[in-house]
Coordinates of N, CA and C in Angstrom, one line a residue:
X22 N -2.6 14.4 -4.2 CA -3.3 13.7 -5.5 C -4.2 12.8 -5.4
X23 N -4.2 12.6 -3.7 CA -5.5 11.9 -3.5 C -6.3 13.4 -2.2
X24 N -7.7 13.1 -2.0 CA -8.6 14.0 -1.7 C -9.4 13.0 -1.1
X25 N -9.8 12.8 0.0 CA -11.4 11.9 0.9 C -11.8 12.7 2.2
X26 N -13.2 12.9 1.5 CA -14.2 13.5 2.3 C -15.1 13.0 2.8
X27 N -15.4 12.7 3.9 CA -16.3 12.5 4.8 C -16.8 11.0 4.2
X28 N -15.9 9.3 4.7 CA -16.1 8.8 4.1 C -15.9 8.0 5.9
X29 N -17.5 6.6 4.8 CA -17.8 6.3 6.4 C -17.9 4.8 5.4
X30 N -17.7 3.6 6.0 CA -17.9 1.9 5.9 C -18.1 1.4 6.9
X31 N -19.6 0.9 6.5 CA -19.9 0.2 8.0 C -20.1 -1.5 7.3
X32 N -19.9 -3.0 7.9 CA -20.0 -3.8 8.5 C -20.8 -4.1 9.5
X33 N -22.4 -4.8 9.2 CA -23.3 -4.9 9.7 C -23.2 -3.6 11.2
X34 N -22.8 -4.1 12.4 CA -23.0 -3.4 13.2 C -21.6 -2.5 13.6
X35 N -20.5 -2.4 12.6 CA -19.6 -2.5 13.5 C -19.3 -0.8 12.1
X36 N -18.5 -0.2 12.4 CA -19.1 0.9 11.4 C -16.6 1.3 11.7
X37 N -16.8 0.6 10.5 CA -15.1 0.3 10.0 C -14.4 1.6 9.8
X38 N -14.8 2.4 9.0 CA -14.6 4.1 8.8 C -15.4 5.2 9.0
X39 N -15.3 6.2 9.8 CA -16.1 6.7 11.0 C -15.8 8.6 10.3
X40 N -16.4 8.9 9.4 CA -16.2 9.8 8.8 C -15.2 10.7 8.3
X41 N -14.3 9.5 7.5 CA -13.1 9.8 7.5 C -12.4 11.1 6.2
X42 N -12.1 11.9 6.7 CA -10.7 12.9 5.7 C -10.0 12.8 5.9
X43 N -9.2 13.0 4.5 CA -7.9 13.2 4.7 C -7.4 14.0 3.2
X44 N -6.3 14.4 3.1 CA -5.5 15.0 2.3 C -4.3 14.2 2.0
X45 N -3.8 13.9 1.0 CA -2.3 13.1 0.5 C -1.9 13.7 -1.0
X46 N -1.0 15.1 0.3 CA 0.0 15.7 -1.2 C 0.6 14.5 -2.3
X47 N 1.1 15.1 -3.3 CA 1.9 14.2 -4.3 C 3.3 14.4 -3.2
X48 N 4.3 13.0 -3.7 CA 5.5 12.7 -3.7 C 5.6 12.5 -1.3
X49 N 4.5 12.1 -1.5 CA 4.5 12.1 0.0 C 4.8 10.6 0.6
X50 N 5.1 9.9 1.6 CA 5.0 8.5 2.2 C 4.6 9.0 3.7
X51 N 3.5 7.9 3.5 CA 2.5 8.9 5.0 C 2.5 7.0 5.4
X52 N 2.7 6.4 6.6 CA 2.3 5.6 7.6 C 0.9 5.6 8.0
X53 N 0.0 4.6 7.9 CA -1.5 4.8 8.4 C -0.8 3.6 9.6
X54 N -1.8 4.1 10.7 CA -0.5 3.1 12.1 C -2.4 3.1 13.1
X55 N -2.4 2.0 14.2 CA -3.8 2.3 14.8 C -3.5 0.7 15.2
X56 N -4.5 0.6 16.3 CA -4.8 -0.7 16.3 C -5.3 -1.4 15.6
X57 N -5.8 -3.2 15.7 CA -6.3 -4.2 15.0 C -7.9 -3.5 14.9
X58 N -8.5 -3.6 13.1 CA -9.7 -3.6 13.3 C -10.2 -2.1 13.3
X59 N -9.0 -1.2 13.6 CA -9.1 0.7 13.7 C -9.4 1.1 12.2
X60 N -9.4 0.5 11.2 CA -9.6 0.9 9.5 C -9.0 0.8 8.7
X61 N -7.7 0.1 9.0 CA -7.0 0.9 8.1 C -6.6 0.7 7.1
X62 N -6.6 -1.0 6.8 CA -6.6 -1.8 5.5 C -8.4 -1.7 4.6
X63 N -9.7 -1.1 5.5 CA -10.8 -0.6 5.2 C -10.5 0.5 4.3
X64 N -9.7 1.8 4.7 CA -9.0 2.9 3.7 C -8.8 2.8 2.4
X65 N -8.0 1.7 2.2 CA -7.0 1.2 1.7 C -8.1 1.0 0.3
X66 N -8.1 0.2 1.2 CA -9.3 -1.4 -0.5 C -10.9 0.4 -0.8
X67 N -10.9 1.1 0.4 CA -11.8 1.7 -0.5 C -10.8 3.2 -1.3
X68 N -9.8 3.8 -0.9 CA -9.2 4.6 -2.4 C -9.2 4.2 -3.4
X69 N -8.5 2.3 -3.2 CA -8.3 1.9 -4.3 C -10.1 1.3 -5.6
X70 N -10.7 1.0 -4.3 CA -12.1 1.3 -5.4 C -12.7 -0.8 -5.0
X71 N -11.7 -1.1 -4.5 CA -11.8 -2.7 -4.3 C -13.0 -3.0 -3.1
X72 N -13.4 -1.9 -3.0 CA -15.2 -1.8 -1.7 C -15.5 -0.4 -2.2
X73 N -16.8 0.1 -1.6 CA -17.7 0.5 -1.4 C -17.8 1.5 -0.5
X74 N -17.5 2.5 -0.4 CA -18.1 3.3 0.9 C -20.0 3.2 1.6
X75 N -20.0 4.0 2.1 CA -21.2 3.7 2.1 C -22.5 5.1 1.4
X76 N -23.7 4.4 1.3 CA -23.8 6.0 0.3 C -23.8 7.2 1.8
X77 N -23.9 8.3 0.9 CA -24.0 9.6 2.0 C -22.7 10.5 0.9
X78 N -22.9 11.3 1.8 CA -22.1 12.6 1.8 C -20.7 12.0 0.5
X79 N -20.1 11.3 1.5 CA -18.7 10.6 1.7 C -17.3 10.6 -0.4
X80 N -17.1 11.5 -0.4 CA -16.3 11.3 -1.6 C -14.5 10.8 -1.9
X81 N -14.4 10.0 -2.7 CA -12.9 9.4 -3.0 C -12.6 10.4 -4.1
X82 N -11.3 10.8 -4.0 CA -11.0 11.5 -5.4 C -9.8 11.0 -5.4
X83 N -8.7 10.8 -6.9 CA -7.5 10.7 -6.9 C -7.3 11.2 -8.4
X84 N -6.2 12.1 -8.0 CA -5.8 13.0 -9.5 C -6.3 13.8 -10.4
X85 N -7.7 14.0 -9.4 CA -8.2 14.9 -9.6 C -9.9 14.7 -10.3
X86 N -9.9 12.9 -10.6 CA -11.1 12.3 -11.0 C -12.0 11.9 -9.8
X87 N -12.8 11.2 -9.8 CA -13.6 10.1 -8.9 C -13.4 9.3 -9.0
X88 N -13.4 8.8 -8.1 CA -13.1 6.9 -7.1 C -14.4 6.2 -7.4
X89 N -14.8 7.2 -5.7 CA -16.0 6.6 -5.9 C -16.9 7.7 -4.8
X90 N -17.9 7.6 -5.1 CA -19.0 8.9 -4.0 C -20.2 8.3 -4.1
X91 N -21.0 8.8 -3.4 CA -22.4 8.1 -2.8 C -22.8 6.8 -2.8
X92 N -21.6 5.9 -2.2 CA -21.6 4.3 -2.2 C -22.0 3.5 -3.4
X93 N -21.1 4.9 -4.9 CA -20.5 3.9 -5.9 C -19.6 4.8 -6.5
X94 N -19.0 3.4 -7.2 CA -17.6 3.5 -7.8 C -18.2 4.9 -9.0
X95 N -17.0 4.6 -9.9 CA -17.3 6.1 -10.7 C -17.0 5.2 -12.3
X96 N -17.4 5.6 -12.5 CA -17.5 4.8 -14.4 C -15.6 4.4 -14.4
X97 N -15.6 6.2 -14.6 CA -13.9 6.6 -15.6 C -13.0 5.6 -14.0
X98 N -13.3 4.6 -13.3 CA -12.5 4.1 -11.6 C -10.9 3.1 -12.9
X99 N -11.2 2.9 -13.7 CA -10.5 1.7 -14.3 C -9.4 2.5 -15.1
X100 N -9.3 3.5 -15.7 CA -8.0 4.3 -16.0 C -7.8 4.3 -14.4
X101 N -8.2 5.2 -13.8 CA -7.9 5.4 -12.2 C -6.9 4.9 -12.0
X102 N -7.4 3.4 -11.6 CA -6.4 2.1 -11.2 C -5.9 2.4 -12.0
X103 N -5.2 2.7 -12.5 CA -4.1 2.4 -13.6 C -2.4 3.2 -13.0
X104 N -3.5 3.7 -12.6 CA -2.1 4.9 -11.6 C -2.2 4.0 -10.2
X105 N -2.8 3.6 -9.5 CA -2.7 3.0 -8.1 C -2.3 1.8 -8.4
X106 N -1.1 1.8 -7.5 CA -0.4 0.7 -7.3 C -0.8 0.1 -6.5
X107 N -1.5 -1.8 -5.9 CA -2.1 -2.0 -5.1 C -0.9 -3.3 -4.3
X108 N -0.6 -3.1 -3.0 CA 0.4 -4.2 -2.8 C 0.1 -4.7 -1.2
X109 N 0.1 -6.2 -1.6 CA -0.8 -6.5 -0.6 C -0.1 -7.7 0.7
X110 N -0.5 -7.8 2.0 CA 0.2 -8.0 3.6 C 0.8 -10.2 2.3
X111 N -0.3 -10.7 1.7 CA 0.3 -11.6 1.2 C 0.0 -12.3 -0.5
X112 N 1.2 -10.8 0.1 CA 1.7 -11.4 -2.2 C 1.0 -10.5 -3.0
X113 N 0.0 -11.5 -3.2 CA -1.3 -11.8 -4.4 C -1.1 -12.2 -5.8
X114 N 0.3 -12.7 -5.5 CA 1.1 -13.5 -6.9 C 0.2 -14.3 -7.2
X115 N 0.0 -15.0 -8.5 CA -0.2 -15.8 -8.9 C 0.8 -17.1 -9.0
X116 N 0.6 -18.1 -7.8 CA 1.5 -19.3 -7.4 C 2.3 -20.1 -8.8
X117 N 1.4 -20.8 -9.5 CA 2.1 -21.9 -10.3 C 2.7 -20.8 -11.8
X118 N 2.2 -19.3 -11.5 CA 3.7 -18.2 -12.9 C 4.7 -18.1 -12.1
X119 N 5.8 -17.9 -13.4 CA 6.9 -16.9 -13.2 C 6.3 -15.7 -12.2
X120 N 7.9 -16.0 -11.7 CA 8.4 -14.3 -11.4 C 8.2 -13.4 -12.0
X121 N 8.8 -13.6 -13.6 CA 8.6 -12.5 -14.6 C 7.2 -12.5 -14.7
X122 N 6.7 -13.5 -15.3 CA 5.1 -13.2 -16.0 C 4.2 -12.6 -14.8
X123 N 4.2 -12.7 -13.7 CA 3.3 -11.8 -12.4 C 4.0 -10.6 -12.3
X124 N 5.1 -10.6 -12.9 CA 5.9 -9.2 -12.4 C 4.9 -8.0 -14.1
X125 N 5.5 -8.7 -14.7 CA 4.5 -8.4 -16.2 C 3.2 -8.8 -16.4
X126 N 2.5 -8.9 -15.2 CA 0.7 -8.5 -15.2 C 0.6 -6.9 -14.9
X127 N 1.6 -6.3 -14.3 CA 1.3 -5.1 -14.3 C 1.5 -4.5 -15.2
X128 N 1.6 -4.8 -16.8 CA 1.4 -4.0 -17.9 C -0.3 -4.4 -18.5
X129 N -1.1 -5.1 -18.2 CA -2.1 -5.6 -18.4 C -3.1 -3.8 -18.7
X130 N -2.8 -3.3 -17.5 CA -3.6 -2.1 -18.3 C -3.7 -1.5 -18.9
X131 N -2.7 -1.7 -19.9 CA -2.0 -0.9 -21.2 C -1.8 -1.4 -22.2
X132 N -2.1 -3.1 -21.8 CA -1.3 -4.0 -23.2 C -2.4 -4.5 -24.0
X133 N -3.6 -5.2 -22.4 CA -5.1 -5.1 -22.8 C -4.7 -7.2 -22.5
X134 N -5.6 -7.7 -21.7 CA -5.2 -8.8 -21.3 C -5.6 -10.3 -21.9
X135 N -5.9 -10.3 -23.3 CA -5.8 -11.4 -24.0 C -4.4 -11.2 -24.3
X136 N -3.5 -10.4 -24.8 CA -2.3 -10.3 -25.6 C -1.2 -10.5 -24.1
X137 N -1.5 -10.5 -23.3 CA -1.0 -10.7 -21.8 C -1.1 -12.0 -21.2
X138 N -2.3 -12.6 -21.2 CA -2.9 -14.0 -21.0 C -2.1 -14.8 -22.1
X139 N -2.2 -14.8 -23.2 CA -0.7 -15.7 -24.4 C 0.1 -15.2 -24.1
X140 N 0.8 -14.3 -22.8 CA 2.2 -13.8 -23.0 C 2.9 -13.1 -23.7
X141 N 1.8 -12.5 -24.9 CA 2.7 -11.3 -25.8 C 3.2 -10.3 -25.5
X142 N 3.9 -10.8 -23.9 CA 4.4 -8.9 -23.8 C 5.4 -8.4 -25.2
X143 N 5.1 -7.1 -24.9 CA 5.8 -6.2 -26.0 C 7.2 -6.3 -25.4
X144 N 8.3 -5.7 -26.4 CA 9.8 -5.6 -25.3 C 9.6 -4.5 -24.5
X145 N 9.0 -3.8 -24.7 CA 8.6 -2.7 -23.6 C 8.4 -3.4 -22.6
X146 N 7.6 -3.9 -22.4 CA 6.8 -4.2 -20.9 C 8.0 -6.0 -20.2
X147 N 8.4 -6.3 -21.0 CA 10.2 -7.4 -21.1 C 11.2 -6.6 -20.4
X148 N 11.2 -5.5 -21.3 CA 13.0 -5.2 -20.5 C 11.9 -4.1 -19.0
X149 N 10.9 -3.7 -19.1 CA 9.9 -3.4 -18.0 C 10.5 -4.2 -16.2
X150 N 10.0 -4.8 -16.9 CA 10.1 -6.1 -16.0 C 11.4 -6.7 -15.7
X151 N 12.2 -6.7 -16.5 CA 13.5 -7.5 -15.3 C 14.5 -5.9 -15.4
X152 N 14.2 -5.3 -16.0 CA 14.8 -4.0 -15.1 C 14.4 -3.9 -13.3
X153 N 12.5 -3.9 -13.3 CA 12.4 -4.4 -11.8 C 13.0 -5.1 -10.9
X154 N 12.9 -5.8 -11.5 CA 13.5 -7.1 -11.3 C 14.9 -7.2 -10.3
X155 N 16.1 -7.0 -11.5 CA 17.0 -6.9 -11.5 C 17.6 -5.2 -10.1
X156 N 16.2 -4.4 -9.8 CA 16.6 -2.9 -9.2 C 16.3 -3.6 -8.1
X157 N 15.4 -4.9 -7.4 CA 14.9 -5.2 -6.4 C 14.9 -6.6 -5.9
X158 N 16.6 -6.9 -6.8 CA 17.4 -8.0 -6.0 C 16.9 -9.4 -6.0
X159 N 16.1 -9.5 -7.3 CA 15.3 -10.4 -7.7 C 15.4 -11.5 -8.8
X160 N 16.2 -10.5 -9.3 CA 16.5 -10.4 -11.4 C 16.3 -12.4 -12.0
X161 N 17.5 -13.0 -10.2 CA 18.4 -14.3 -11.1 C 16.5 -15.4 -10.6
X162 N 15.3 -14.6 -9.7 CA 14.4 -15.6 -9.8 C 13.4 -15.5 -10.9
X163 N 14.1 -14.9 -11.5 CA 12.8 -14.8 -13.0 C 11.9 -15.5 -13.0
X164 N 12.9 -16.8 -13.8 CA 11.6 -18.1 -13.7 C 11.0 -18.9 -13.2
X165 N 12.3 -18.5 -11.7 CA 11.2 -19.7 -10.8 C 9.4 -19.5 -10.4
X166 N 8.9 -20.7 -10.3 CA 7.4 -20.5 -9.7 C 7.4 -19.3 -8.8
X167 N 6.8 -18.2 -8.6 CA 6.0 -17.7 -7.5 C 5.9 -18.3 -5.9
X168 N 5.4 -19.5 -5.8 CA 5.0 -20.2 -4.8 C 6.0 -20.6 -4.3
X169 N 7.2 -21.0 -5.4 CA 8.7 -21.3 -4.2 C 9.5 -20.6 -4.1
X170 N 9.2 -19.2 -4.2 CA 9.6 -18.4 -3.4 C 9.6 -17.9 -2.2
X171 N 10.8 -16.9 -1.5 CA 10.5 -16.5 -0.4 C 9.7 -16.1 0.2
X172 N 8.7 -15.3 1.5 CA 8.0 -14.1 1.3 C 8.3 -12.3 1.4
X173 N 10.0 -12.5 1.0 CA 10.8 -11.4 0.7 C 10.9 -11.5 -0.4
X174 N 11.1 -12.2 -1.0 CA 11.2 -12.6 -2.3 C 9.9 -11.9 -3.5
X175 N 8.5 -13.4 -3.0 CA 7.3 -12.2 -3.7 C 7.2 -11.2 -2.9
X176 N 7.2 -10.3 -2.1 CA 7.1 -9.4 -2.0 C 7.2 -8.4 -2.9
X177 N 8.6 -8.3 -3.1 CA 9.8 -7.4 -4.2 C 9.1 -7.5 -5.4
X178 N 9.1 -8.6 -6.3 CA 8.0 -9.0 -6.5 C 7.2 -8.1 -6.9
X179 N 6.2 -8.2 -6.2 CA 4.6 -7.7 -6.0 C 5.0 -5.6 -6.5
X180 N 5.7 -5.6 -5.2 CA 6.4 -4.2 -5.8 C 7.1 -3.6 -6.8
X181 N 8.2 -4.7 -7.6 CA 8.1 -4.8 -8.8 C 7.0 -4.7 -10.0
X182 N 6.0 -5.0 -9.7 CA 5.2 -5.7 -11.0 C 4.3 -4.0 -10.8
X183 N 4.4 -3.5 -9.4 CA 3.7 -1.8 -9.4 C 4.4 -0.6 -10.4
X184 N 5.9 -1.1 -10.6 CA 6.4 -0.5 -11.3 C 6.7 -0.6 -12.3
X185 N 5.8 -2.1 -13.0 CA 5.6 -2.0 -14.1 C 4.5 -1.5 -15.3
X186 N 3.7 -1.4 -13.7 CA 2.7 -1.5 -13.4 C 2.1 0.4 -14.0
X187 N 3.5 1.3 -13.6 CA 3.4 2.7 -13.7 C 3.0 3.5 -12.8
X188 N 2.2 2.6 -11.8 CA 2.2 3.4 -11.2 C 2.4 4.6 -10.5
X189 N 1.5 5.7 -10.0 CA 2.4 6.5 -9.3 C 2.1 6.8 -7.9
X190 N 0.5 6.0 -7.4 CA 0.5 6.1 -6.0 C 0.6 4.8 -5.6
X191 N 1.6 4.7 -4.9 CA 1.2 2.5 -3.7 C 0.4 2.5 -2.7
X192 N -0.3 2.0 -2.6 CA -0.7 1.4 -1.5 C -0.4 0.1 -1.4
X193 N 0.3 0.3 0.0 CA 0.7 -0.8 0.1 C 0.1 -1.6 2.0
X194 N -0.4 -2.4 2.1 CA -1.4 -2.7 3.2 C -0.3 -3.9 3.6
X195 N -0.5 -3.2 5.0 CA 1.1 -4.4 6.0 C 1.6 -5.5 5.2
X196 N 3.3 -4.3 4.1 CA 3.6 -5.2 3.3 C 4.5 -5.8 4.1
X197 N 4.9 -5.8 5.3 CA 6.2 -6.4 5.5 C 5.7 -7.6 7.7
X198 N 4.1 -8.1 7.2 CA 3.8 -8.0 8.6 C 4.1 -9.0 8.6
X199 N 4.2 -10.6 7.0 CA 4.3 -11.9 7.4 C 6.0 -11.8 7.2
X200 N 7.2 -11.2 7.4 CA 8.2 -11.1 6.6 C 9.4 -10.9 7.9
X201 N 10.1 -11.8 8.1 CA 11.1 -11.8 8.6 C 11.8 -10.6 8.9
X202 N 12.1 -9.8 9.7 CA 13.2 -8.6 10.3 C 13.7 -8.5 9.2
X203 N 14.5 -9.4 8.3 CA 15.8 -8.7 7.2 C 15.2 -8.5 6.1
X204 N 14.6 -8.9 5.8 CA 13.1 -8.9 4.6 C 12.4 -7.5 4.3
X205 N 12.1 -7.6 6.4 CA 10.8 -6.1 6.0 C 11.4 -5.0 6.2
X206 N 12.8 -4.7 6.6 CA 13.4 -3.9 6.2 C 13.5 -3.3 5.0
X207 N 14.1 -4.7 4.2 CA 14.5 -4.6 3.0 C 13.5 -3.9 2.4
X208 N 12.1 -4.8 2.1 CA 10.9 -4.0 1.8 C 10.4 -2.7 1.8
X209 N 10.1 -2.3 3.3 CA 10.7 -0.6 3.5 C 11.7 0.2 2.9
X210 N 12.6 -0.5 2.9 CA 13.7 0.4 1.8 C 13.2 0.6 0.2
X211 N 12.7 -0.6 0.1 CA 12.6 -0.5 -1.3 C 11.4 0.9 -1.2
X212 N 10.0 0.8 -0.7 CA 9.3 2.2 -0.6 C 9.8 3.3 0.0
X213 N 10.7 3.0 0.3 CA 11.1 4.6 0.7 C 12.0 5.5 -0.2
X214 N 12.6 4.4 -1.3 CA 13.9 4.7 -2.3 C 13.2 5.3 -3.5
X215 N 11.2 4.5 -3.4 CA 10.9 4.6 -4.3 C 10.2 5.8 -4.3
X216 N 9.8 6.2 -2.8 CA 9.1 8.2 -2.5 C 10.2 9.0 -3.2
X217 N 11.8 8.4 -2.1 CA 12.7 9.6 -2.7 C 13.5 9.8 -4.1
X218 N 13.8 8.8 -4.7 CA 13.9 8.4 -5.6 C 13.4 8.4 -7.1
X219 N 12.2 7.8 -6.6 CA 11.3 8.1 -8.3 C 10.3 9.3 -7.8
X220 N 9.8 9.4 -7.1 CA 8.7 10.4 -6.6 C 7.5 10.5 -6.3
X221 N 7.1 8.5 -6.0 CA 6.4 8.5 -5.5 C 5.4 8.5 -4.5
X222 N 4.2 8.4 -4.9 CA 3.2 8.6 -3.4 C 3.0 7.1 -3.3
X223 N 3.4 7.5 -1.3 CA 3.1 5.8 -0.6 C 2.3 5.9 0.4
X224 N 1.8 4.9 0.4 CA 0.7 5.7 1.8 C 0.7 3.5 2.0
X225 N 1.5 3.5 3.3 CA 2.0 1.9 4.3 C 1.0 1.9 5.3
X226 N 0.3 1.2 5.5 CA 0.1 0.7 6.6 C 0.5 -0.1 7.5
X227 N 0.9 0.2 8.6 CA 2.0 -0.6 9.2 C 1.6 -1.0 10.6
X228 N 1.8 -2.0 11.1 CA 1.7 -2.4 12.7 C 3.2 -1.9 13.5
X229 N 3.9 -2.3 12.6 CA 4.9 -2.1 13.5 C 5.2 -0.4 13.4
X230 N 4.7 -0.2 14.7 CA 4.6 1.2 14.8 C 6.9 2.4 14.6
X231 N 6.9 1.5 15.0 CA 8.8 1.5 15.2 C 9.4 2.1 13.3
X232 N 8.9 1.3 12.8 CA 8.8 0.8 11.1 C 8.6 3.0 10.2
X233 N 6.7 2.6 11.4 CA 6.4 4.2 10.4 C 6.7 5.3 10.9
X234 N 8.0 5.4 12.7 CA 8.1 7.0 12.7 C 10.0 6.4 12.0
X235 N 10.3 5.2 11.2 CA 11.8 5.3 10.9 C 11.2 5.6 9.5
X236 N 11.1 5.3 9.0 CA 10.7 5.2 7.3 C 9.7 6.5 7.0
X237 N 9.2 6.7 7.7 CA 7.8 7.9 7.4 C 7.7 9.2 7.9
X238 N 8.2 10.0 7.2 CA 7.5 11.7 7.7 C 6.4 12.3 8.4
X239 N 5.0 11.9 7.3 CA 3.9 12.1 8.3 C 3.0 10.2 8.7
X240 N 2.3 10.6 9.9 CA 1.7 10.0 10.1 C 0.5 9.9 10.1
X241 N -0.7 9.0 10.0 CA -2.1 9.4 10.1 C -2.7 7.9 11.5
X242 N -3.1 8.4 12.0 CA -3.7 7.6 13.0 C -4.7 7.5 12.8
X243 N -5.6 5.5 12.7 CA -6.7 5.5 13.1 C -7.1 5.1 14.2
X244 N -7.9 5.1 14.9 CA -8.4 4.4 16.1 C -10.3 4.6 15.9
X245 N -10.6 3.1 16.0 CA -12.2 2.9 16.2 C -13.2 3.7 14.6
X246 N -12.0 3.7 13.6 CA -12.9 4.1 11.9 C -12.8 5.6 12.9
X247 N -11.9 6.3 12.7 CA -11.7 7.6 12.8 C -10.5 7.9 13.0
X248 N -10.1 9.8 12.7 CA -8.5 10.5 12.7 C -8.2 10.2 13.8
X249 N -7.1 9.8 14.5 CA -6.6 10.1 15.4 C -6.0 11.2 15.8
X250 N -5.0 11.2 14.9 CA -4.1 12.1 14.7 C -3.2 12.2 13.4
X251 N -3.1 12.7 12.9 CA -2.3 13.1 11.6 C -1.4 14.3 11.5
X252 N 0.4 14.2 11.4 CA 1.4 14.8 11.7 C 2.2 14.3 11.4
X253 N 3.1 14.8 11.8 CA 5.1 14.3 11.7 C 4.8 13.4 13.0
X254 N 5.9 11.8 11.9 CA 6.1 10.9 12.8 C 6.5 11.6 14.3
X255 N 7.8 12.8 14.5 CA 8.2 13.3 15.4 C 7.1 14.0 16.4
X256 N 6.1 13.9 16.1 CA 5.6 14.8 16.9 C 4.5 13.8 17.6
X257 N 4.4 12.7 18.1 CA 4.0 11.0 18.4 C 4.8 11.4 19.1
X258 N 4.4 11.2 20.6 CA 4.4 11.3 22.2 C 4.8 9.8 22.3
X259 N 5.5 9.4 23.0 CA 4.7 8.5 24.4 C 3.1 8.3 24.5
X260 N 2.6 9.0 25.0 CA 1.8 8.6 25.6 C 0.6 9.1 24.4
X261 N 0.7 10.1 23.5 CA -0.2 9.6 22.0 C -0.4 8.4 22.2
X262 N 1.0 8.0 21.6 CA 0.6 6.4 21.1 C 0.3 4.9 22.0
X263 N -0.1 5.6 23.3 CA -0.7 4.9 24.6 C -2.2 5.0 24.4
X264 N -2.7 6.6 23.9 CA -4.0 7.0 23.9 C -4.4 6.3 22.6
X265 N -3.7 6.1 21.3 CA -3.9 5.3 20.6 C -4.4 3.9 20.5
X266 N -3.1 3.3 20.9 CA -3.1 1.9 21.2 C -3.8 1.0 23.1
X267 N -4.1 2.1 23.9 CA -4.4 1.5 25.3 C -3.5 1.2 26.1
X268 N -3.2 1.0 27.4 CA -2.4 0.9 28.3 C -1.6 -0.3 27.8
X269 N -1.8 -1.0 27.6 CA -1.1 -2.3 27.4 C 0.1 -1.7 26.6
X270 N 0.1 -0.7 25.8 CA 1.0 -0.8 24.3 C 2.6 -0.4 25.6
X271 N 2.5 0.2 26.6 CA 3.9 0.4 27.5 C 4.5 -1.2 27.6
X272 N 3.5 -2.2 28.0 CA 4.2 -3.4 27.9 C 4.8 -3.8 26.9
X273 N 5.0 -3.0 25.7 CA 5.4 -3.5 24.3 C 6.4 -3.0 23.6
X274 N 6.5 -1.6 24.4 CA 6.8 -0.5 23.9 C 8.5 -0.9 23.8
X275 N 8.7 -0.1 22.2 CA 10.5 -1.2 22.4 C 11.3 0.1 22.6
X276 N 12.8 0.0 22.7 CA 14.0 0.7 22.5 C 14.1 1.8 22.1
X277 N 14.2 3.2 22.8 CA 14.1 4.0 22.2 C 12.9 4.6 21.5
X278 N 11.9 4.3 22.6 CA 10.8 4.9 21.3 C 10.7 6.8 21.4
X279 N 9.8 7.2 21.5 CA 9.8 8.8 21.5 C 9.6 8.9 23.3
X280 N 9.7 10.0 24.2 CA 9.4 10.2 25.4 C 8.6 11.1 25.4

């Protein structure tokens, strides 16, 4: 469902992505790991066409159609974006709107902007929004302003919005970085549930390596913008992780890490 070939992205003198190539099969759940500044978020933003890659041979394809190539966003990208849900570290909900409205906004790609702006939600959207909120345990907060909710509640709302969007791929950029351990675990369980039960393809960037190994069967590690590991989670050894993160990684290695 995704194919990335020779993608690079430069910010000034810094190469955030350096000739990255990656294939993602339908129904995979992949963790993107690596040190801060390794290119994880840049890669997700490039896949979703929130930013362009450098001009040149780089190509990003989704669902057999182009997202961008040669540093230009494809004209047909809007149709592709409706099938890709993006979840951010800071939730990206509209704080003054209710949680229900934020979730219903996921349907804008199908019903049109003005109808959504006026709150003229079709019955299908209303049903889908409440079903998603109930599924993720926040239906009782549907009428509450988003900015009054906890981080975990907001993030579950953001995932519900992607479900209402009918996304087939979910890109989650550090979705648990701002959450307490209990909320973080719940969000990761929801993403795994969507992968295993709904068949959605999930790519999630994580600083918590233990979460990557626990919830994802495949791990892709970036370092200085390059792919340095792509394989099963069980194939990551203690020495391999130290090579990715540096010798200081040993000092913060969690109990029960791979040997």
